[in-house]
Short mmCIF file of C-alpha atoms and ligand atoms in Angstrom, two decimals:
data_model
loop_
_atom_site.label_atom_id
_atom_site.label_comp_id
_atom_site.label_asym_id
_atom_site.label_seq_id
_atom_site.Cartn_x
_atom_site.Cartn_y
_atom_site.Cartn_z
CA MET O 1 73.60 89.47 113.37
CA ASN O 2 75.42 86.70 115.89
CA VAL O 3 78.43 87.76 116.51
CA ARG O 4 79.63 83.80 115.35
CA ILE O 5 79.02 85.60 112.03
CA LEU O 6 80.64 88.42 112.66
CA VAL O 7 83.61 87.01 113.51
CA LEU O 8 83.79 84.78 110.54
CA GLN O 9 83.94 86.92 108.60
CA ALA O 10 86.58 88.70 109.95
CA ALA O 11 88.19 85.83 109.86
CA LEU O 12 87.35 86.07 105.89
CA THR O 13 87.97 90.05 105.56
CA ILE O 14 91.45 89.53 107.32
CA VAL O 15 93.81 92.03 106.39
CA ILE O 16 97.19 90.84 106.10
CA THR O 17 99.22 91.99 108.89
CA PHE O 18 102.99 91.38 109.95
CA PRO O 19 103.99 91.16 113.51
CA ARG O 20 105.64 94.50 114.48
CA ALA O 21 109.19 92.91 115.47
CA ALA O 22 109.33 92.28 111.55
CA GLU O 23 107.93 95.25 109.90
CA VAL O 24 111.35 96.73 108.61
CA PRO O 25 110.59 99.32 105.71
CA PRO O 26 112.14 98.98 102.51
CA LYS O 27 114.85 101.36 101.81
CA ALA O 28 113.94 104.08 100.03
CA LEU O 29 114.59 103.11 95.80
CA PHE O 30 114.50 106.88 94.88
CA PRO O 31 115.87 108.63 97.93
CA GLY O 32 115.26 112.03 98.41
CA ALA O 33 111.80 111.65 96.26
CA VAL O 34 109.23 113.83 96.84
CA PRO O 35 105.60 114.80 95.11
CA VAL O 36 105.81 116.89 91.84
CA CYS O 37 102.55 118.30 92.08
CA SER O 38 100.08 119.00 94.89
CA CYS O 39 97.81 116.19 96.30
CA GLU O 40 94.76 118.08 95.24
CA ASP O 41 96.15 118.83 91.50
CA LEU O 42 95.49 115.03 91.01
CA ALA O 43 91.92 115.35 90.72
CA LYS O 44 93.59 116.78 87.20
CA VAL O 45 94.80 113.88 85.97
CA SER O 46 92.71 112.09 83.24
CA LEU O 47 92.26 108.06 82.38
CA PRO O 48 89.98 106.59 80.01
CA ASN O 49 86.68 106.08 82.10
CA THR O 50 87.68 107.14 84.98
CA THR O 51 86.46 110.15 87.24
CA ILE O 52 89.06 111.28 90.31
CA ASP O 53 86.10 111.44 93.19
CA SER O 54 88.02 113.60 95.12
CA ALA O 55 92.23 114.15 96.13
CA THR O 56 92.81 115.42 99.22
CA LEU O 57 95.26 115.08 102.30
CA ASP O 58 93.83 112.91 105.07
CA PRO O 59 94.84 114.55 108.40
CA SER O 60 95.28 111.53 110.32
CA ASP O 61 98.53 110.21 108.39
CA GLY O 62 99.50 113.42 106.11
CA SER O 63 98.94 111.22 102.98
CA CYS O 64 97.24 111.93 99.72
CA ARG O 65 94.16 110.24 99.43
CA VAL O 66 92.49 109.60 96.54
CA THR O 67 88.86 107.90 95.35
CA ALA O 68 88.85 107.21 91.74
CA SER O 69 85.61 105.32 89.84
CA VAL O 70 86.08 103.44 87.10
CA THR O 71 83.09 102.23 84.81
CA HIS O 72 83.44 100.55 81.51
CA PRO O 73 80.77 101.34 79.14
CA PRO O 74 77.46 100.56 77.82
CA THR O 75 77.18 99.02 81.26
CA GLY O 76 77.04 102.00 83.99
CA ASP O 77 79.36 99.83 86.53
CA ARG O 78 81.62 101.95 89.28
CA VAL O 79 84.33 100.39 90.62
CA LYS O 80 85.57 102.57 93.79
CA ILE O 81 88.99 103.35 93.96
CA PHE O 82 91.35 104.13 97.00
CA ILE O 83 95.00 105.58 96.31
CA GLY O 84 97.11 106.36 99.26
CA LEU O 85 100.29 108.11 98.52
CA PRO O 86 102.82 108.79 100.75
CA MET O 87 103.95 113.19 101.16
CA THR O 88 107.48 112.31 102.55
CA ASN O 89 108.27 108.61 102.70
CA TRP O 90 107.91 107.47 99.35
CA ASN O 91 109.54 104.21 99.21
CA GLY O 92 109.07 103.92 95.57
CA ARG O 93 106.56 100.92 94.81
CA PHE O 94 103.15 100.80 94.61
CA ARG O 95 101.34 98.23 96.66
CA GLY O 96 97.77 96.82 96.05
CA ASN O 97 95.98 95.25 98.86
CA GLY O 98 93.23 92.33 98.73
CA GLY O 99 89.75 91.96 100.51
CA GLY O 100 87.94 89.55 101.57
CA GLY O 101 85.07 87.23 101.57
CA PHE O 102 82.71 89.35 99.04
CA SER O 103 84.03 93.00 99.60
CA GLY O 104 86.86 93.60 96.96
CA GLY O 105 88.63 95.37 99.62
CA SER O 106 88.98 99.13 101.86
CA ALA O 107 90.64 102.16 101.76
CA GLY O 108 91.72 101.13 105.87
CA SER O 109 93.59 98.93 104.78
CA LEU O 110 96.03 101.41 103.29
CA ARG O 111 96.97 102.80 106.17
CA GLY O 112 99.48 100.60 107.18
CA PRO O 113 101.49 100.41 103.92
CA VAL O 114 101.19 104.31 103.29
CA ALA O 115 103.20 104.26 106.80
CA GLN O 116 105.57 102.06 105.28
CA GLY O 117 106.22 104.64 102.40
CA TYR O 118 104.29 102.67 100.06
CA ALA O 119 102.05 104.65 97.25
CA ALA O 120 99.22 101.48 98.00
CA GLY O 121 95.68 101.38 96.59
CA ALA O 122 92.70 99.01 97.13
CA THR O 123 89.23 99.08 95.51
CA ASP O 124 85.61 97.79 96.43
CA THR O 125 86.04 95.74 92.91
CA GLY O 126 82.04 97.52 91.92
CA HIS O 127 80.09 97.02 95.42
CA GLU O 128 80.36 98.63 98.54
CA GLY O 129 80.15 95.90 101.78
CA GLY O 130 80.50 92.51 102.33
CA SER O 131 77.35 90.64 100.93
CA GLY O 132 76.76 88.46 97.96
CA SER O 133 74.04 90.44 96.86
CA PHE O 134 75.58 92.37 94.30
CA ALA O 135 75.16 89.12 91.38
CA LEU O 136 71.47 90.11 91.30
CA ASP O 137 70.76 92.88 89.18
CA ALA O 138 67.22 95.12 90.12
CA ASN O 139 65.36 92.15 88.01
CA GLY O 140 67.37 89.41 89.89
CA ARG O 141 68.80 88.33 86.77
CA LEU O 142 72.50 87.64 87.15
CA ASN O 143 74.91 90.87 86.56
CA TRP O 144 77.34 89.72 84.90
CA GLN O 145 79.47 93.32 84.59
CA SER O 146 79.36 93.29 88.48
CA ILE O 147 80.29 89.68 89.17
CA VAL O 148 83.48 90.31 86.51
CA ASP O 149 84.81 93.42 88.27
CA ASN O 150 84.46 91.19 91.42
CA ALA O 151 86.28 88.09 90.00
CA HIS O 152 89.15 90.25 88.45
CA LEU O 153 88.23 93.14 86.83
CA GLY O 154 87.97 95.82 89.54
CA ILE O 155 91.55 94.45 91.02
CA HIS O 156 93.51 95.09 87.88
CA GLU O 157 92.04 98.90 87.39
CA MET O 158 92.66 99.83 90.73
CA THR O 159 96.29 98.61 89.88
CA VAL O 160 96.17 101.13 86.04
CA VAL O 161 95.26 103.76 88.03
CA GLY O 162 97.53 103.67 91.14
CA LYS O 163 99.63 103.13 88.87
CA ALA O 164 98.97 106.16 86.34
CA LEU O 165 98.58 108.27 89.83
CA THR O 166 101.59 107.51 91.51
CA HIS O 167 103.56 108.60 88.46
CA ALA O 168 101.20 111.23 88.13
CA PHE O 169 101.92 112.52 91.65
CA TYR O 170 106.48 111.84 91.94
CA GLY O 171 107.14 112.37 88.40
CA LYS O 172 108.22 108.58 87.84
CA ALA O 173 106.50 105.14 88.08
CA PRO O 174 106.96 102.62 90.51
CA ARG O 175 109.90 100.62 90.69
CA TYR O 176 108.07 97.70 91.43
CA SER O 177 104.61 96.67 92.53
CA TYR O 178 103.73 94.31 94.94
CA PHE O 179 100.04 92.73 95.74
CA VAL O 180 99.18 91.45 99.04
CA GLY O 181 95.98 89.67 100.65
CA GLY O 182 94.40 86.63 102.58
CA SER O 183 91.66 84.55 101.86
CA THR O 184 89.15 86.52 98.90
CA GLY O 185 92.79 89.10 98.63
CA GLY O 186 95.21 85.77 98.44
CA ARG O 187 92.57 84.65 95.24
CA GLN O 188 92.50 88.31 93.98
CA GLY O 189 97.03 88.20 94.07
CA LEU O 190 96.96 84.50 91.92
CA MET O 191 94.26 86.02 89.60
CA GLU O 192 96.38 88.92 89.02
CA ALA O 193 99.42 86.87 88.09
CA GLN O 194 97.02 84.33 86.05
CA ARG O 195 95.36 86.91 84.22
CA TYR O 196 97.29 90.43 84.12
CA PRO O 197 100.59 88.93 84.77
CA ASP O 198 102.56 92.78 84.04
CA ASP O 199 100.36 94.48 86.85
CA TYR O 200 102.30 93.42 90.07
CA ASP O 201 106.50 92.03 90.44
CA GLY O 202 106.03 90.24 93.71
CA ILE O 203 102.29 88.90 95.27
CA LEU O 204 102.04 87.43 99.15
CA SER O 205 99.13 85.13 99.02
CA ALA O 206 98.03 83.78 102.48
CA CYS O 207 95.24 80.97 102.69
CA PRO O 208 93.90 81.74 98.96
CA ALA O 209 90.51 81.96 98.15
CA ILE O 210 90.97 79.73 94.81
CA ASN O 211 89.20 77.07 93.53
CA TRP O 212 86.54 79.70 94.55
CA HIS O 213 83.69 77.63 92.04
CA ARG O 214 84.43 74.56 93.87
CA PHE O 215 85.98 75.05 97.49
CA LEU O 216 83.12 77.68 98.45
CA PRO O 217 80.00 75.62 97.64
CA ALA O 218 81.73 72.97 98.86
CA ASP O 219 81.78 75.09 102.48
CA LEU O 220 77.76 74.11 102.47
CA TRP O 221 78.40 70.50 102.31
CA PRO O 222 78.81 69.95 106.26
CA GLN O 223 75.12 71.31 106.97
CA VAL O 224 73.86 69.55 103.65
CA VAL O 225 75.08 66.76 105.59
CA MET O 226 73.56 67.87 108.86
CA ALA O 227 70.74 67.68 106.98
CA ALA O 228 70.62 65.00 105.48
CA ALA O 229 71.40 63.25 108.56
CA LYS O 230 68.34 65.25 110.54
CA ASN O 231 71.63 65.67 112.95
CA PHE O 232 73.29 69.21 113.78
CA VAL O 233 75.75 68.04 115.86
CA SER O 234 76.30 70.29 118.82
CA LYS O 235 79.52 72.58 119.09
CA SER O 236 81.08 70.35 122.17
CA LYS O 237 80.80 66.98 119.77
CA LEU O 238 82.62 69.01 117.61
CA ASP O 239 85.16 70.16 119.16
CA ALA O 240 85.33 66.28 121.18
CA ALA O 241 86.00 65.43 117.23
CA THR O 242 88.89 67.92 116.78
CA ALA O 243 90.63 67.27 119.57
CA ALA O 244 90.75 63.69 119.60
CA ALA O 245 91.82 63.81 116.39
CA VAL O 246 94.60 65.77 117.23
CA ALA O 247 95.04 63.18 120.55
CA ALA O 248 95.47 60.76 118.34
CA CYS O 249 97.75 62.19 115.20
CA ASP O 250 99.99 64.51 117.17
CA ALA O 251 102.42 62.26 117.10
CA ALA O 252 103.29 61.02 114.33
CA ASP O 253 105.24 64.37 113.47
CA GLY O 254 107.54 63.79 116.05
CA ILE O 255 106.65 66.10 118.68
CA THR O 256 103.72 66.45 120.70
CA ASP O 257 103.38 69.96 120.54
CA GLY O 258 98.84 69.65 119.92
CA VAL O 259 99.53 70.07 116.41
CA ILE O 260 99.04 68.07 113.18
CA ASP O 261 102.04 68.98 110.79
CA ASP O 262 100.13 66.85 107.89
CA PRO O 263 96.78 65.92 108.84
CA LEU O 264 96.11 64.99 105.60
CA ARG O 265 97.90 62.25 106.71
CA CYS O 266 95.82 61.48 109.64
CA ALA O 267 93.02 59.12 109.38
CA TYR O 268 91.46 59.15 112.64
CA ASP O 269 88.30 57.50 112.33
CA PRO O 270 85.75 59.15 115.08
CA LYS O 271 83.99 56.21 115.62
CA ALA O 272 86.36 55.46 118.60
CA LEU O 273 84.70 58.02 120.27
CA VAL O 274 81.02 55.77 119.92
CA GLY O 275 79.01 55.40 122.91
CA GLY O 276 81.46 58.31 125.01
CA LYS O 277 80.15 61.15 127.35
CA VAL O 278 80.18 64.49 125.67
CA GLY O 279 79.77 66.43 128.90
CA ASP O 280 76.05 65.43 129.18
CA ASP O 281 75.23 64.09 125.57
CA THR O 282 76.39 60.08 124.52
CA PHE O 283 78.43 60.79 121.27
CA THR O 284 76.87 58.46 118.52
CA ASP O 285 76.88 56.65 115.62
CA ALA O 286 75.60 59.31 113.91
CA ASP O 287 77.21 61.71 114.98
CA ALA O 288 80.42 59.62 114.06
CA ASP O 289 79.15 59.44 110.49
CA VAL O 290 78.36 63.30 110.00
CA VAL O 291 82.10 63.92 111.36
CA ARG O 292 83.53 61.26 108.82
CA LYS O 293 81.74 62.65 105.73
CA ILE O 294 82.30 66.94 106.53
CA TRP O 295 86.56 65.30 107.45
CA GLU O 296 86.09 63.51 104.31
CA GLY O 297 84.54 66.43 101.89
CA PRO O 298 82.03 66.48 98.93
CA ARG O 299 80.85 63.10 97.31
CA GLY O 300 78.60 63.43 94.53
CA GLN O 301 75.66 60.45 94.35
CA ASP O 302 78.07 58.08 92.89
CA GLY O 303 80.68 58.16 95.93
CA LYS O 304 82.88 60.30 93.70
CA PHE O 305 84.79 62.97 94.63
CA LEU O 306 83.91 66.61 94.20
CA TRP O 307 86.04 68.54 96.38
CA TYR O 308 88.37 68.14 99.34
CA GLY O 309 86.85 68.67 103.22
CA LEU O 310 87.85 70.21 106.26
CA GLU O 311 91.44 68.97 107.81
CA ARG O 312 91.42 66.71 110.99
CA GLY O 313 92.52 68.93 113.46
CA ALA O 314 90.20 72.35 111.51
CA ASP O 315 87.90 73.87 113.96
CA LEU O 316 84.44 72.07 112.32
CA PHE O 317 81.87 74.76 113.96
CA ALA O 318 82.97 77.45 111.53
CA LEU O 319 81.07 75.90 108.48
CA ALA O 320 79.26 72.67 110.59
CA GLY O 321 77.58 75.81 113.41
CA THR O 322 74.83 74.97 114.97
CA GLY O 323 72.51 77.01 117.78
CA GLY O 324 69.53 76.67 119.57
CA SER O 325 66.35 74.17 120.50
CA PRO O 326 66.57 71.78 118.88
CA LEU O 327 69.86 72.56 117.43
CA SER O 328 69.74 73.20 114.14
CA GLY O 329 72.44 74.58 111.54
CA LYS O 330 73.63 77.66 111.15
CA PRO O 331 75.46 78.18 107.63
CA PHE O 332 78.15 80.13 107.29
CA SER O 333 76.87 83.34 105.11
CA ILE O 334 79.54 83.26 102.45
CA PRO O 335 78.94 80.36 100.80
CA LEU O 336 75.12 80.26 101.86
CA GLU O 337 74.76 83.61 100.10
CA TRP O 338 77.17 81.96 96.97
CA PHE O 339 73.86 79.81 96.83
CA GLN O 340 71.39 82.08 96.92
CA PHE O 341 72.28 85.23 94.93
CA PHE O 342 74.65 83.45 92.31
CA LEU O 343 73.62 79.80 92.30
CA VAL O 344 69.99 79.23 92.66
CA GLN O 345 69.40 83.62 91.80
CA ASN O 346 66.59 83.95 94.91
CA PRO O 347 67.54 85.86 97.63
CA LYS O 348 65.13 84.13 100.03
CA TRP O 349 66.48 80.14 98.72
CA ASP O 350 65.42 77.90 101.80
CA TRP O 351 68.93 75.42 102.00
CA THR O 352 67.42 73.50 104.76
CA MET O 353 65.72 71.69 101.56
CA LEU O 354 69.27 70.91 99.97
CA THR O 355 69.77 66.95 99.87
CA PRO O 356 72.49 65.84 98.79
CA ALA O 357 71.34 64.95 95.64
CA GLY O 358 70.54 68.63 94.86
CA PHE O 359 73.79 70.18 96.31
CA GLU O 360 75.77 67.72 93.50
CA LEU O 361 73.31 69.67 90.28
CA LEU O 362 74.65 72.99 92.31
CA TRP O 363 77.72 72.25 92.69
CA ARG O 364 78.89 71.01 89.30
CA GLN O 365 76.63 74.78 88.15
CA SER O 366 78.85 76.63 90.01
CA VAL O 367 81.90 74.35 88.80
CA GLU O 368 80.41 74.95 84.73
CA GLN O 369 79.04 78.34 85.24
CA TYR O 370 81.67 80.36 87.17
CA GLY O 371 84.86 78.35 87.07
CA ALA O 372 86.06 80.66 83.80
CA ILE O 373 84.96 84.56 85.56
CA ILE O 374 85.96 83.57 89.61
CA GLY O 375 87.84 80.12 89.48
CA THR O 376 91.36 81.13 89.24
CA ASP O 377 92.53 77.68 89.16
CA ASP O 378 94.61 78.31 85.85
CA PRO O 379 98.08 76.72 86.42
CA ASP O 380 99.97 78.29 83.23
CA LEU O 381 101.75 81.33 85.18
CA SER O 382 104.43 81.37 82.09
CA ARG O 383 103.41 85.17 80.97
CA PHE O 384 103.82 86.37 85.15
CA ARG O 385 106.80 84.31 85.29
CA ASP O 386 108.27 85.16 81.85
CA ARG O 387 108.20 89.06 82.93
CA GLY O 388 109.92 88.11 86.16
CA GLY O 389 107.91 87.88 89.08
CA LYS O 390 107.59 86.32 92.57
CA VAL O 391 104.86 84.55 94.33
CA ILE O 392 104.78 83.42 97.43
CA ILE O 393 101.48 81.51 98.67
CA TYR O 394 100.97 80.27 102.05
CA HIS O 395 98.16 78.18 103.82
CA GLY O 396 97.14 77.44 107.15
CA MET O 397 96.99 73.86 107.86
CA ALA O 398 94.04 74.39 109.95
CA ASP O 399 91.78 76.82 108.09
CA GLN O 400 88.34 76.00 109.22
CA LEU O 401 86.64 77.32 105.64
CA ILE O 402 89.29 77.32 103.57
CA PRO O 403 91.18 73.84 102.72
CA ALA O 404 94.53 73.90 102.70
CA ALA O 405 94.33 70.59 100.21
CA GLY O 406 93.02 72.40 97.71
CA THR O 407 96.47 75.18 97.67
CA ILE O 408 98.37 72.29 97.30
CA ASP O 409 96.45 71.19 94.57
CA TYR O 410 96.44 74.25 92.71
CA TYR O 411 100.40 74.65 93.11
CA LYS O 412 100.97 70.87 92.14
CA ARG O 413 98.65 72.00 89.19
CA VAL O 414 101.00 74.79 88.63
CA GLN O 415 104.25 72.63 88.97
CA GLN O 416 103.35 69.87 86.66
CA GLN O 417 101.72 73.24 83.81
CA MET O 418 105.20 75.16 84.50
CA GLY O 419 108.37 72.11 84.09
CA GLY O 420 108.13 70.56 87.27
CA PRO O 421 109.38 71.33 90.73
CA LYS O 422 112.40 72.81 90.45
CA LYS O 423 111.21 75.51 87.37
CA THR O 424 108.30 76.55 89.47
CA SER O 425 110.36 77.08 92.43
CA GLN O 426 112.63 79.65 90.85
CA PHE O 427 109.34 81.86 90.62
CA ALA O 428 106.04 80.43 92.81
CA ARG O 429 106.63 78.89 96.11
CA LEU O 430 103.94 77.04 98.65
CA PHE O 431 105.13 77.68 102.03
CA LEU O 432 102.15 75.48 104.45
CA ALA O 433 102.08 76.20 108.64
CA PRO O 434 100.39 73.24 110.20
CA GLY O 435 98.44 73.80 112.82
CA VAL O 436 97.10 77.85 112.11
CA ASP O 437 93.87 78.58 110.87
CA HIS O 438 92.54 80.83 108.59
CA GLY O 439 93.42 83.87 110.51
CA PHE O 440 96.56 82.20 111.07
CA ARG O 441 95.96 82.16 114.42
CA GLY O 442 95.79 78.61 116.26
CA ALA O 443 97.98 76.09 118.28
CA GLY O 444 100.77 76.33 115.91
CA PRO O 445 103.45 79.51 114.95
CA THR O 446 102.21 82.20 112.56
CA PRO O 447 104.32 82.63 109.42
CA THR O 448 106.10 85.63 110.23
CA GLY O 449 108.45 88.21 107.79
CA GLN O 450 106.67 87.10 104.23
CA MET O 451 107.03 91.09 102.84
CA ASP O 452 110.64 90.90 103.50
CA ALA O 453 110.56 87.60 101.77
CA ILE O 454 108.73 88.90 99.10
CA VAL O 455 110.61 92.49 98.28
CA ARG O 456 113.96 89.99 98.71
CA TRP O 457 113.04 87.40 96.19
CA VAL O 458 112.14 90.00 93.31
CA GLU O 459 114.57 92.91 93.92
CA GLU O 460 117.64 91.53 94.89
CA GLY O 461 116.91 87.73 93.42
CA LYS O 462 117.32 85.65 96.19
CA ALA O 463 114.58 83.15 96.65
CA PRO O 464 113.17 82.43 100.37
CA GLU O 465 114.20 78.55 101.13
CA LYS O 466 112.45 79.47 104.58
CA LEU O 467 109.91 80.96 106.62
CA MET O 468 110.35 81.78 109.98
CA ALA O 469 107.22 81.09 112.18
CA GLU O 470 106.54 82.21 115.85
CA ARG O 471 104.30 81.55 118.67
CA ARG O 472 103.53 83.87 121.59
CA ASP O 473 101.46 83.98 124.62
CA SER O 474 98.60 86.18 125.13
CA SER O 475 101.59 88.69 126.26
CA GLY O 476 103.39 88.93 123.14
CA LYS O 477 106.39 86.63 124.22
CA ILE O 478 107.63 84.28 121.95
CA ILE O 479 107.19 81.07 123.56
CA ARG O 480 107.96 78.97 120.60
CA THR O 481 109.84 79.47 116.56
CA ARG O 482 109.56 76.89 114.07
CA PRO O 483 111.02 77.31 110.83
CA LEU O 484 108.29 76.70 107.67
CA PHE O 485 110.60 75.80 104.41
CA PRO O 486 108.52 75.41 100.79
CA PHE O 487 106.81 72.72 99.79
CA PRO O 488 106.97 69.49 99.62
CA GLN O 489 110.10 70.02 102.23
CA VAL O 490 108.70 69.94 106.39
CA ALA O 491 110.67 70.97 109.14
CA LYS O 492 112.26 67.65 111.16
CA HIS O 493 113.15 68.40 114.79
CA LYS O 494 116.90 67.16 114.68
CA GLY O 495 116.30 64.60 117.67
CA SER O 496 118.37 66.76 120.14
CA GLY O 497 117.80 70.76 121.74
CA SER O 498 114.28 72.54 122.39
CA ALA O 499 110.80 71.69 120.33
CA ASP O 500 110.11 75.32 120.44
CA ALA O 501 113.83 76.36 119.16
CA ALA O 502 113.37 77.28 114.84
CA GLU O 503 117.38 76.75 114.82
CA ASN O 504 116.65 72.59 116.13
CA PHE O 505 115.15 71.59 112.73
CA VAL O 506 116.07 70.93 109.71
CA SER O 507 114.09 70.33 106.43
CA ARG O 508 113.24 66.80 105.74
CA THR O 509 111.16 65.79 102.30
CA PRO O 510 108.57 63.43 102.80
CA ALA O 511 108.51 60.29 100.96
CA LYS O 512 105.12 60.22 99.24
CA1 CA J 601 102.75 67.38 116.42
#
């Protein structure tokens, strides 16, 4: 597997970590709480359709680790669940951790939360590894139980088992429960709010892979555009187009800092590059057309909107990857596998034959066939709201895999459904982070303190009026701070003082 794909899979399988400086373990809710049984005793806990596979102390951190499997008769599925329970410093809370890409999650993600005193859980959501091949059974037919386990049921089962084991171990139920995840984990968090609203009190949803049935097939669009044009564009040219867009739109927000604060208002047209040199190569009309169509996003044969394109400023090569000589397309594996295993149901399907018309048919199939199962775009969060749930969503505006426009679209639909912006902001807030990508890296400052923010909101009723974002140099020194305000507010420079210091920014709501 080449390095680029590995890096991107790492990006889609990010486990959200927080800068160490901001990591203050939350206060213990039951001070002095200790286990009421041995770790090994948890093997005797009886739960419906659940087998406790092991319950042993982890020699590396001394925590109690339980592995369990849940099945759904009559199907022979097996959702594997990993639970970590601190022996000495349980803080009284349960925390579920999300996965990435097609991977539901991993036992390795529990280490951080357990160190902070959380009883923590993760799950493989019914299949091992990061491939989409679990969608098909041995006969090549859709394995619906496996698909449902991955889409939503696995996380719910993990939560039920995790809370039960926490209760059995400490003799009391967790006082609060949190779900934390990015990308697929962000989708899993919002799925919990939509479908199993009793599971969590607080949800942190980073760059969520919601609208899965629309955005994931749309992620193949850049390759379809290049194949149709018979013009696979080099990384240097794609990078040149991104750099030109940033140069053109950077200053529109008042600060020339290499970041387009609101790329949705940037209309830079790559025709300005035509005829110019990129290395030894000339940027052509055909190149400009490819880049324009990638930014525009997938359109139907009648020209109508299907889904959002990448924002200007986001790395294009992640989805419009090319390589070899002559150049050919190198699609990102996750959308490609969505077509192969879920839509066409043929692992050997050759994407290079896909025309824009064929793309539209399969995109529509994706919406029809999978929306209700894994779309995660239901704006009705009333059950979650009514039981006091709180959710913080945040998304980088230079996300190269999941355009933030889809998350804004969803949040606006939530606002509409839930009684308007003000009522929505009482339980669900969206923070957009300019200039950061799917892994929260890039020219822009990255959000910090999200976990503190959600805990404070849930437990003290203090809604986050802002998140602090910071940018560090390679030595770890903070070189820029910037506030992020809840959507639709943006951070605006006061007009005096350093543009690298958060205190010189105020919130402003832009005109529509
Ligand atoms: Ca700027």
